[in-house]
Amino acid sequence: MNWQKSLKGKIKFNEPLKIHTTLRIGGGAKFFIEPRDTEDLKFLLKELKRDNISPLVIGAGSNILANDKGLDCAVLRLNSPNFKKIALQGNRLETGAGITLNKLVDFAQRNGLGGVEFLAGIPGTLGGALIMNAGAWGKNIARLVESVRVISYNNKIKVLKQKDIGFGYRSSGLSKYIILSASLRLAKKKKSAIKERIKGYLRQRMMQQDFSRPSAGCVFKNPKGNAAGRLIDLCGLKGRRIGGACISTKHANFILNQKNAQASDVLKLMQLIRKEVSNKFSINLEPELKIWQ
Ligand code: EPU
């Protein structure tokens, strides 16, 4: 385990994941590591492989349900300034995977570049948004991507073109990689118009979604041609509570950490939802939330 001394970035031991997830749930990660730069990450991946320690990558922790017992693995976060660089090249943004979507939206607005406004208010990082092809208001991030620079768990750096990434609804072919950075194609627009659009999206989000307690946003993907929130609502499940977790009374596809919820409380609510929706509509809801156990 000499690698811990040679690492240039930060390392913490038994770090509670509940402070790194928006649901505020999760036990200790054996190692919680923030590599300093790509070289440091390469070194780390090599050493973890040698020690047989599996790495998991966390962004803003907004789509993760981590178990309460903790994880015997290394959780990696690309949070050093080297992974948050952002630069303009004409109408393109070259940006690190660790940058938050809100910072990205803000940078684009200040530079008169439009196209990313719909991402305003999504509590994620660019890396996380790309892996799950995050979206809102009928748009998703894939449409902006020109290319993505990644490193494989076998330590090979590659640049993938948009058409080779296999983006789908809330999915991509990127989960076998760690995302380093991306090139996004935007369009010149008036700064004031961009600002208004951002405000509109944020307003709509506040109106429709539930921010009263910690959550991970939408728990299930929308089935084709339908909305998970609508189906759960029609099953009369709003407000249903198990332990410290509760289905939002405002948006039925949100599960809230009402009071000291355990991961198992959320999982039980998810099972209940799937069962009821399947019984009533013969539809199998697929989780959007990544479950770490
Ligand atoms: N609805 C209900 N009851 C509810 C919730 C929703 O009847 O409790 C109905 C709404 O009235 C509407 C339909 O279901 O007719 C869709 O609801 P909404 O407009 O709130 O959008 P959504 O499909 O639930 C999707 C994304 C959100 C994104 C919004 C905004 C998914 C799974 N969810 O939600 O993304 O912010 O659109 O465009 O694709 C997320 O991914 O975590 C997320 C929140």
mmCIF file of C-alpha atoms and ligand atoms in Angstrom:
data_model
loop_
_atom_site.group_PDB
_atom_site.id
_atom_site.type_symbol
_atom_site.label_atom_id
_atom_site.label_comp_id
_atom_site.label_asym_id
_atom_site.label_seq_id
_atom_site.Cartn_x
_atom_site.Cartn_y
_atom_site.Cartn_z
ATOM 1 C CA MET A 1 0.000 0.000 0.000
ATOM 2 C CA ASN A 2 2.921 2.339 -0.639
ATOM 3 C CA TRP A 3 0.875 4.067 -3.296
ATOM 4 C CA GLN A 4 -0.923 6.064 -0.629
ATOM 5 C CA LYS A 5 2.289 7.914 0.149
ATOM 6 C CA SER A 6 3.178 8.510 -3.495
ATOM 7 C CA LEU A 7 -0.255 9.854 -4.431
ATOM 8 C CA LYS A 8 -0.182 13.595 -5.232
ATOM 9 C CA GLY A 9 -3.868 14.179 -4.548
ATOM 10 C CA LYS A 10 -5.990 13.786 -1.402
ATOM 11 C CA ILE A 11 -6.967 10.580 0.309
ATOM 12 C CA LYS A 12 -9.397 9.965 3.165
ATOM 13 C CA PHE A 13 -10.182 6.710 4.909
ATOM 14 C CA ASN A 14 -13.621 5.402 5.794
ATOM 15 C CA GLU A 15 -15.145 8.610 4.473
ATOM 16 C CA PRO A 16 -18.947 8.723 5.051
ATOM 17 C CA LEU A 17 -20.669 8.800 1.668
ATOM 18 C CA LYS A 18 -23.717 10.456 3.207
ATOM 19 C CA ILE A 19 -21.812 13.755 3.073
ATOM 20 C CA HIS A 20 -21.129 13.269 -0.653
ATOM 21 C CA THR A 21 -24.582 12.231 -1.867
ATOM 22 C CA THR A 22 -27.584 14.517 -2.320
ATOM 23 C CA LEU A 23 -29.786 11.896 -0.625
ATOM 24 C CA ARG A 24 -27.522 12.218 2.443
ATOM 25 C CA ILE A 25 -27.351 8.437 2.739
ATOM 26 C CA GLY A 26 -24.325 6.119 2.704
ATOM 27 C CA GLY A 27 -21.741 4.536 4.977
ATOM 28 C CA GLY A 28 -17.960 4.837 4.841
ATOM 29 C CA ALA A 29 -15.919 4.328 1.688
ATOM 30 C CA LYS A 30 -12.718 2.486 2.564
ATOM 31 C CA PHE A 31 -10.752 4.973 0.438
ATOM 32 C CA PHE A 32 -12.037 8.320 -0.812
ATOM 33 C CA ILE A 33 -9.535 9.734 -3.254
ATOM 34 C CA GLU A 34 -9.230 12.969 -5.193
ATOM 35 C CA PRO A 35 -6.345 12.561 -7.645
ATOM 36 C CA ARG A 36 -4.452 15.752 -8.470
ATOM 37 C CA ASP A 37 -4.341 15.371 -12.238
ATOM 38 C CA THR A 38 -4.496 12.827 -15.042
ATOM 39 C CA GLU A 39 -0.990 11.503 -14.323
ATOM 40 C CA ASP A 40 -1.929 10.975 -10.681
ATOM 41 C CA LEU A 41 -5.132 9.213 -11.753
ATOM 42 C CA LYS A 42 -3.169 6.915 -14.076
ATOM 43 C CA PHE A 43 -0.796 6.065 -11.268
ATOM 44 C CA LEU A 44 -3.724 5.417 -8.920
ATOM 45 C CA LEU A 45 -5.575 3.145 -11.368
ATOM 46 C CA LYS A 46 -2.448 1.078 -11.875
ATOM 47 C CA GLU A 47 -1.873 0.703 -8.128
ATOM 48 C CA LEU A 48 -5.513 -0.060 -7.311
ATOM 49 C CA LYS A 49 -5.513 -2.755 -9.959
ATOM 50 C CA ARG A 50 -2.385 -4.283 -8.469
ATOM 51 C CA ASP A 51 -3.974 -4.301 -4.985
ATOM 52 C CA ASN A 52 -7.256 -5.655 -6.362
ATOM 53 C CA ILE A 53 -9.253 -2.659 -5.128
ATOM 54 C CA SER A 54 -12.165 -1.706 -7.337
ATOM 55 C CA PRO A 55 -12.680 1.988 -8.069
ATOM 56 C CA LEU A 56 -16.046 3.727 -8.240
ATOM 57 C CA VAL A 57 -16.348 7.290 -9.477
ATOM 58 C CA ILE A 58 -18.550 9.878 -7.818
ATOM 59 C CA GLY A 59 -19.471 13.262 -9.261
ATOM 60 C CA ALA A 60 -21.907 15.434 -7.326
ATOM 61 C CA GLY A 61 -23.476 12.294 -5.822
ATOM 62 C CA SER A 62 -26.901 13.282 -7.107
ATOM 63 C CA ASN A 63 -27.847 9.956 -8.638
ATOM 64 C CA ILE A 64 -26.415 7.491 -6.134
ATOM 65 C CA LEU A 65 -27.929 5.364 -3.396
ATOM 66 C CA ALA A 66 -25.007 4.085 -1.304
ATOM 67 C CA ASN A 67 -25.536 1.374 1.299
ATOM 68 C CA ASP A 68 -25.293 2.162 4.986
ATOM 69 C CA LYS A 69 -22.712 -0.484 5.847
ATOM 70 C CA GLY A 70 -20.057 1.192 3.737
ATOM 71 C CA LEU A 71 -18.093 0.102 0.700
ATOM 72 C CA ASP A 72 -14.911 -1.906 0.603
ATOM 73 C CA CYS A 73 -13.559 -0.039 -2.398
ATOM 74 C CA ALA A 74 -11.991 3.211 -3.537
ATOM 75 C CA VAL A 75 -14.353 6.053 -4.396
ATOM 76 C CA LEU A 76 -12.718 8.512 -6.773
ATOM 77 C CA ARG A 77 -13.762 12.109 -7.215
ATOM 78 C CA LEU A 78 -12.293 14.352 -9.907
ATOM 79 C CA ASN A 79 -12.525 17.444 -7.781
ATOM 80 C CA SER A 80 -9.077 19.018 -8.091
ATOM 81 C CA PRO A 81 -8.797 22.247 -10.141
ATOM 82 C CA ASN A 82 -7.065 20.268 -12.906
ATOM 83 C CA PHE A 83 -10.300 18.419 -13.605
ATOM 84 C CA LYS A 84 -12.446 21.554 -13.555
ATOM 85 C CA LYS A 85 -10.782 23.629 -16.245
ATOM 86 C CA ILE A 86 -13.012 25.290 -18.767
ATOM 87 C CA ALA A 87 -11.909 27.057 -21.945
ATOM 88 C CA LEU A 88 -13.469 28.569 -25.035
ATOM 89 C CA GLN A 89 -12.499 27.696 -28.592
ATOM 90 C CA GLY A 90 -14.781 29.665 -30.851
ATOM 91 C CA ASN A 91 -18.248 28.271 -30.178
ATOM 92 C CA ARG A 92 -16.869 25.217 -28.451
ATOM 93 C CA LEU A 93 -16.361 24.676 -24.725
ATOM 94 C CA GLU A 94 -13.502 22.453 -23.680
ATOM 95 C CA THR A 95 -14.303 21.444 -20.147
ATOM 96 C CA GLY A 96 -13.099 19.129 -17.403
ATOM 97 C CA ALA A 97 -15.333 16.341 -16.094
ATOM 98 C CA GLY A 98 -15.352 17.631 -12.511
ATOM 99 C CA ILE A 99 -17.018 20.968 -13.224
ATOM 100 C CA THR A 100 -20.566 21.358 -11.925
ATOM 101 C CA LEU A 101 -23.344 21.844 -14.474
ATOM 102 C CA ASN A 102 -24.338 25.117 -12.824
ATOM 103 C CA LYS A 103 -20.801 26.505 -13.253
ATOM 104 C CA LEU A 104 -20.839 25.347 -16.878
ATOM 105 C CA VAL A 105 -24.183 27.029 -17.544
ATOM 106 C CA ASP A 106 -22.952 30.209 -15.883
ATOM 107 C CA PHE A 107 -19.679 30.274 -17.861
ATOM 108 C CA ALA A 108 -21.518 29.772 -21.158
ATOM 109 C CA GLN A 109 -23.990 32.552 -20.320
ATOM 110 C CA ARG A 110 -21.240 35.037 -19.455
ATOM 111 C CA ASN A 111 -19.576 34.295 -22.775
ATOM 112 C CA GLY A 112 -22.751 34.637 -24.825
ATOM 113 C CA LEU A 113 -22.956 30.948 -25.707
ATOM 114 C CA GLY A 114 -26.355 29.277 -25.684
ATOM 115 C CA GLY A 115 -27.448 25.652 -25.718
ATOM 116 C CA VAL A 116 -26.741 24.458 -22.168
ATOM 117 C CA GLU A 117 -29.460 26.465 -20.400
ATOM 118 C CA PHE A 118 -31.715 23.418 -19.933
ATOM 119 C CA LEU A 119 -29.075 21.951 -17.578
ATOM 120 C CA ALA A 120 -29.524 24.819 -15.088
ATOM 121 C CA GLY A 121 -30.437 23.531 -11.645
ATOM 122 C CA ILE A 122 -29.401 19.911 -12.245
ATOM 123 C CA PRO A 123 -27.165 19.123 -9.255
ATOM 124 C CA GLY A 124 -24.511 17.204 -11.184
ATOM 125 C CA THR A 125 -21.023 17.351 -12.634
ATOM 126 C CA LEU A 126 -20.266 17.223 -16.344
ATOM 127 C CA GLY A 127 -18.816 13.699 -16.006
ATOM 128 C CA GLY A 128 -21.925 12.357 -14.278
ATOM 129 C CA ALA A 129 -24.205 14.133 -16.730
ATOM 130 C CA LEU A 130 -22.412 12.579 -19.712
ATOM 131 C CA ILE A 131 -22.428 9.032 -18.322
ATOM 132 C CA MET A 132 -26.198 9.122 -17.785
ATOM 133 C CA ASN A 133 -26.976 11.499 -20.640
ATOM 134 C CA ALA A 134 -28.669 13.887 -18.229
ATOM 135 C CA GLY A 135 -31.470 16.014 -19.512
ATOM 136 C CA ALA A 136 -34.512 18.089 -18.827
ATOM 137 C CA TRP A 137 -37.343 19.778 -20.732
ATOM 138 C CA GLY A 138 -37.082 17.356 -23.651
ATOM 139 C CA LYS A 139 -33.360 17.975 -24.234
ATOM 140 C CA ASN A 140 -30.315 16.009 -23.202
ATOM 141 C CA ILE A 141 -26.603 16.674 -23.020
ATOM 142 C CA ALA A 142 -25.701 14.232 -25.839
ATOM 143 C CA ARG A 143 -26.917 16.724 -28.460
ATOM 144 C CA LEU A 144 -24.139 19.161 -27.476
ATOM 145 C CA VAL A 145 -21.258 16.709 -27.402
ATOM 146 C CA GLU A 146 -18.582 16.781 -30.051
ATOM 147 C CA SER A 147 -16.156 14.434 -28.324
ATOM 148 C CA VAL A 148 -15.320 13.047 -24.896
ATOM 149 C CA ARG A 149 -11.850 12.302 -23.549
ATOM 150 C CA VAL A 150 -11.812 9.248 -21.313
ATOM 151 C CA ILE A 151 -9.462 6.881 -19.547
ATOM 152 C CA SER A 152 -10.256 3.170 -19.393
ATOM 153 C CA TYR A 153 -9.868 1.201 -16.174
ATOM 154 C CA ASN A 154 -6.916 -0.413 -17.983
ATOM 155 C CA ASN A 155 -5.305 2.994 -18.121
ATOM 156 C CA LYS A 156 -5.685 3.855 -21.804
ATOM 157 C CA ILE A 157 -6.654 7.398 -22.759
ATOM 158 C CA LYS A 158 -8.999 7.755 -25.737
ATOM 159 C CA VAL A 159 -10.977 10.496 -27.434
ATOM 160 C CA LEU A 160 -14.445 9.267 -28.402
ATOM 161 C CA LYS A 161 -16.528 11.025 -31.061
ATOM 162 C CA GLN A 162 -20.207 11.683 -30.348
ATOM 163 C CA LYS A 163 -21.445 9.086 -32.828
ATOM 164 C CA ASP A 164 -19.306 6.357 -31.218
ATOM 165 C CA ILE A 165 -20.584 6.927 -27.671
ATOM 166 C CA GLY A 166 -23.967 5.214 -27.989
ATOM 167 C CA PHE A 167 -26.031 7.825 -26.182
ATOM 168 C CA GLY A 168 -29.634 6.866 -25.374
ATOM 169 C CA TYR A 169 -32.327 8.100 -22.998
ATOM 170 C CA ARG A 170 -30.497 8.406 -19.641
ATOM 171 C CA SER A 171 -27.750 6.087 -20.902
ATOM 172 C CA SER A 172 -24.450 6.058 -22.763
ATOM 173 C CA GLY A 173 -21.595 3.764 -23.596
ATOM 174 C CA LEU A 174 -19.361 5.728 -21.231
ATOM 175 C CA SER A 175 -19.832 3.723 -18.051
ATOM 176 C CA LYS A 176 -16.828 1.525 -18.795
ATOM 177 C CA TYR A 177 -14.596 4.599 -18.675
ATOM 178 C CA ILE A 178 -13.671 7.446 -16.378
ATOM 179 C CA ILE A 179 -14.494 10.685 -18.156
ATOM 180 C CA LEU A 180 -11.711 13.270 -18.161
ATOM 181 C CA SER A 181 -13.101 16.109 -20.263
ATOM 182 C CA ALA A 182 -15.419 16.923 -23.132
ATOM 183 C CA SER A 183 -15.793 19.241 -26.052
ATOM 184 C CA LEU A 184 -19.283 20.754 -26.307
ATOM 185 C CA ARG A 185 -20.624 22.630 -29.315
ATOM 186 C CA LEU A 186 -22.696 25.694 -28.409
ATOM 187 C CA ALA A 187 -24.084 28.642 -30.382
ATOM 188 C CA LYS A 188 -23.609 32.407 -30.091
ATOM 189 C CA LYS A 189 -26.704 33.975 -28.490
ATOM 190 C CA LYS A 190 -27.584 37.197 -26.720
ATOM 191 C CA LYS A 191 -26.461 37.092 -23.079
ATOM 192 C CA SER A 192 -29.721 38.622 -21.858
ATOM 193 C CA ALA A 193 -31.809 36.030 -23.739
ATOM 194 C CA ILE A 194 -29.720 33.187 -22.313
ATOM 195 C CA LYS A 195 -30.177 34.606 -18.811
ATOM 196 C CA GLU A 196 -33.957 34.738 -19.262
ATOM 197 C CA ARG A 197 -34.078 31.129 -20.475
ATOM 198 C CA ILE A 198 -32.042 29.985 -17.463
ATOM 199 C CA LYS A 199 -34.394 31.839 -15.116
ATOM 200 C CA GLY A 200 -37.406 30.231 -16.808
ATOM 201 C CA TYR A 201 -36.020 26.710 -16.461
ATOM 202 C CA LEU A 202 -35.105 27.275 -12.803
ATOM 203 C CA ARG A 203 -38.573 28.644 -12.084
ATOM 204 C CA GLN A 204 -40.242 25.630 -13.740
ATOM 205 C CA ARG A 205 -37.987 23.271 -11.786
ATOM 206 C CA MET A 206 -38.887 24.938 -8.483
ATOM 207 C CA MET A 207 -42.578 24.722 -9.355
ATOM 208 C CA GLN A 208 -42.684 21.059 -10.370
ATOM 209 C CA GLN A 209 -40.027 19.346 -8.295
ATOM 210 C CA ASP A 210 -39.525 18.812 -4.580
ATOM 211 C CA PHE A 211 -36.557 20.478 -2.896
ATOM 212 C CA SER A 212 -37.963 20.413 0.629
ATOM 213 C CA ARG A 213 -35.775 17.499 1.784
ATOM 214 C CA PRO A 214 -32.656 15.721 0.445
ATOM 215 C CA SER A 215 -33.346 13.524 -2.600
ATOM 216 C CA ALA A 216 -31.695 12.127 -5.711
ATOM 217 C CA GLY A 217 -34.134 13.712 -8.149
ATOM 218 C CA CYS A 218 -36.108 11.283 -10.274
ATOM 219 C CA VAL A 219 -35.681 7.740 -9.002
ATOM 220 C CA PHE A 220 -37.024 5.899 -12.074
ATOM 221 C CA LYS A 221 -36.533 6.470 -15.781
ATOM 222 C CA ASN A 222 -39.602 7.411 -17.726
ATOM 223 C CA PRO A 223 -40.978 4.419 -19.636
ATOM 224 C CA LYS A 224 -41.444 5.045 -23.368
ATOM 225 C CA GLY A 225 -44.325 7.428 -23.975
ATOM 226 C CA ASN A 226 -45.143 7.825 -20.281
ATOM 227 C CA ALA A 227 -43.913 9.489 -17.100
ATOM 228 C CA ALA A 228 -42.870 7.471 -14.056
ATOM 229 C CA GLY A 229 -44.078 10.301 -11.797
ATOM 230 C CA ARG A 230 -47.539 10.157 -13.328
ATOM 231 C CA LEU A 231 -47.785 6.358 -12.975
ATOM 232 C CA ILE A 232 -46.634 6.382 -9.333
ATOM 233 C CA ASP A 233 -49.072 9.203 -8.614
ATOM 234 C CA LEU A 234 -51.940 7.230 -10.196
ATOM 235 C CA CYS A 235 -51.114 4.328 -7.874
ATOM 236 C CA GLY A 236 -51.883 6.675 -4.981
ATOM 237 C CA LEU A 237 -48.411 6.354 -3.539
ATOM 238 C CA LYS A 238 -47.621 10.016 -2.851
ATOM 239 C CA GLY A 239 -46.712 10.531 0.790
ATOM 240 C CA ARG A 240 -46.093 6.789 1.402
ATOM 241 C CA ARG A 241 -43.399 6.372 4.020
ATOM 242 C CA ILE A 242 -41.021 3.572 4.991
ATOM 243 C CA GLY A 243 -38.651 4.280 7.878
ATOM 244 C CA GLY A 244 -37.113 7.684 7.279
ATOM 245 C CA ALA A 245 -37.836 7.750 3.525
ATOM 246 C CA CYS A 246 -40.968 9.084 1.902
ATOM 247 C CA ILE A 247 -42.445 9.464 -1.592
ATOM 248 C CA SER A 248 -42.792 13.175 -2.277
ATOM 249 C CA THR A 249 -46.301 14.585 -2.145
ATOM 250 C CA LYS A 250 -45.272 17.111 -4.824
ATOM 251 C CA HIS A 251 -43.570 14.877 -7.432
ATOM 252 C CA ALA A 252 -44.184 11.149 -7.129
ATOM 253 C CA ASN A 253 -40.901 10.157 -8.827
ATOM 254 C CA PHE A 254 -38.940 11.777 -5.985
ATOM 255 C CA ILE A 255 -38.090 9.840 -2.827
ATOM 256 C CA LEU A 256 -37.129 12.139 0.019
ATOM 257 C CA ASN A 257 -34.838 11.519 2.946
ATOM 258 C CA GLN A 258 -37.432 12.722 5.408
ATOM 259 C CA LYS A 259 -35.570 11.881 8.602
ATOM 260 C CA ASN A 260 -32.369 9.820 8.946
ATOM 261 C CA ALA A 261 -33.417 7.467 6.151
ATOM 262 C CA GLN A 262 -31.448 4.267 5.578
ATOM 263 C CA ALA A 263 -30.593 3.020 2.113
ATOM 264 C CA SER A 264 -32.825 0.021 2.864
ATOM 265 C CA ASP A 265 -35.820 2.357 3.456
ATOM 266 C CA VAL A 266 -35.342 3.838 -0.022
ATOM 267 C CA LEU A 267 -34.877 0.388 -1.581
ATOM 268 C CA LYS A 268 -38.092 -0.857 0.058
ATOM 269 C CA LEU A 269 -40.018 2.138 -1.277
ATOM 270 C CA MET A 270 -38.563 1.499 -4.726
ATOM 271 C CA GLN A 271 -39.678 -2.148 -4.552
ATOM 272 C CA LEU A 272 -43.159 -1.093 -3.463
ATOM 273 C CA ILE A 273 -43.397 1.388 -6.341
ATOM 274 C CA ARG A 274 -42.252 -1.169 -8.914
ATOM 275 C CA LYS A 275 -44.728 -3.731 -7.613
ATOM 276 C CA GLU A 276 -47.701 -1.364 -7.598
ATOM 277 C CA VAL A 277 -46.927 0.136 -11.013
ATOM 278 C CA SER A 278 -46.419 -3.326 -12.470
ATOM 279 C CA ASN A 279 -49.698 -4.615 -10.977
ATOM 280 C CA LYS A 280 -51.729 -1.627 -12.134
ATOM 281 C CA PHE A 281 -50.180 -0.854 -15.529
ATOM 282 C CA SER A 282 -48.050 -3.921 -16.415
ATOM 283 C CA ILE A 283 -45.109 -1.552 -16.757
ATOM 284 C CA ASN A 284 -41.705 -2.426 -15.359
ATOM 285 C CA LEU A 285 -40.077 0.753 -14.029
ATOM 286 C CA GLU A 286 -36.330 0.893 -14.436
ATOM 287 C CA PRO A 287 -34.312 2.766 -11.776
ATOM 288 C CA GLU A 288 -32.402 5.847 -12.840
ATOM 289 C CA LEU A 289 -30.651 5.871 -9.480
ATOM 290 C CA LYS A 290 -27.346 3.966 -9.314
ATOM 291 C CA ILE A 291 -27.316 1.588 -6.373
ATOM 292 C CA TRP A 292 -23.959 1.066 -4.684
ATOM 293 C CA GLN A 293 -23.937 -1.940 -2.388
HETATM 294 N N1 EPU B 1 -46.803 13.928 -13.017
HETATM 295 C C1 EPU B 1 -47.869 13.557 -12.228
HETATM 296 N N2 EPU B 1 -47.659 13.403 -10.894
HETATM 297 C C2 EPU B 1 -46.453 13.607 -10.317
HETATM 298 C C3 EPU B 1 -45.366 13.970 -11.123
HETATM 299 C C4 EPU B 1 -45.569 14.128 -12.483
HETATM 300 O O1 EPU B 1 -48.974 13.349 -12.706
HETATM 301 O O2 EPU B 1 -46.353 13.447 -9.096
HETATM 302 C C5 EPU B 1 -47.034 14.129 -14.448
HETATM 303 C C6 EPU B 1 -46.897 15.590 -14.840
HETATM 304 O O3 EPU B 1 -48.077 16.288 -14.662
HETATM 305 C C7 EPU B 1 -46.474 15.501 -16.279
HETATM 306 C C8 EPU B 1 -45.693 14.202 -16.347
HETATM 307 O O4 EPU B 1 -46.038 13.443 -15.197
HETATM 308 O O5 EPU B 1 -47.608 15.361 -17.101
HETATM 309 C C9 EPU B 1 -44.179 14.438 -16.387
HETATM 310 O O6 EPU B 1 -43.769 15.115 -15.199
HETATM 311 P P1 EPU B 1 -42.662 16.264 -15.210
HETATM 312 O O7 EPU B 1 -43.014 17.288 -16.215
HETATM 313 O O8 EPU B 1 -42.442 16.675 -13.811
HETATM 314 O O9 EPU B 1 -41.388 15.580 -15.778
HETATM 315 P P2 EPU B 1 -40.780 14.153 -15.492
HETATM 316 O O10 EPU B 1 -40.953 13.331 -16.728
HETATM 317 O O11 EPU B 1 -41.259 13.584 -14.217
HETATM 318 C C10 EPU B 1 -38.394 14.629 -16.461
HETATM 319 C C11 EPU B 1 -37.028 14.184 -16.010
HETATM 320 C C12 EPU B 1 -36.509 15.159 -14.963
HETATM 321 C C13 EPU B 1 -36.444 16.556 -15.560
HETATM 322 C C14 EPU B 1 -37.882 16.923 -15.954
HETATM 323 C C15 EPU B 1 -37.966 18.307 -16.554
HETATM 324 C C16 EPU B 1 -36.887 11.750 -16.109
HETATM 325 C C17 EPU B 1 -36.978 10.480 -15.346
HETATM 326 N N3 EPU B 1 -37.122 12.863 -15.421
HETATM 327 O O12 EPU B 1 -39.245 14.505 -15.305
HETATM 328 O O13 EPU B 1 -35.204 14.745 -14.595
HETATM 329 O O14 EPU B 1 -35.935 17.484 -14.635
HETATM 330 O O15 EPU B 1 -38.364 15.958 -16.927
HETATM 331 O O16 EPU B 1 -37.938 18.279 -17.913
HETATM 332 O O17 EPU B 1 -36.572 11.728 -17.308
HETATM 333 C C18 EPU B 1 -33.890 13.489 -13.067
HETATM 334 O O18 EPU B 1 -33.456 12.900 -14.057
HETATM 335 O O19 EPU B 1 -33.488 13.243 -11.898
HETATM 336 C C19 EPU B 1 -34.920 14.478 -13.270
HETATM 337 C C20 EPU B 1 -35.517 15.077 -12.263
#
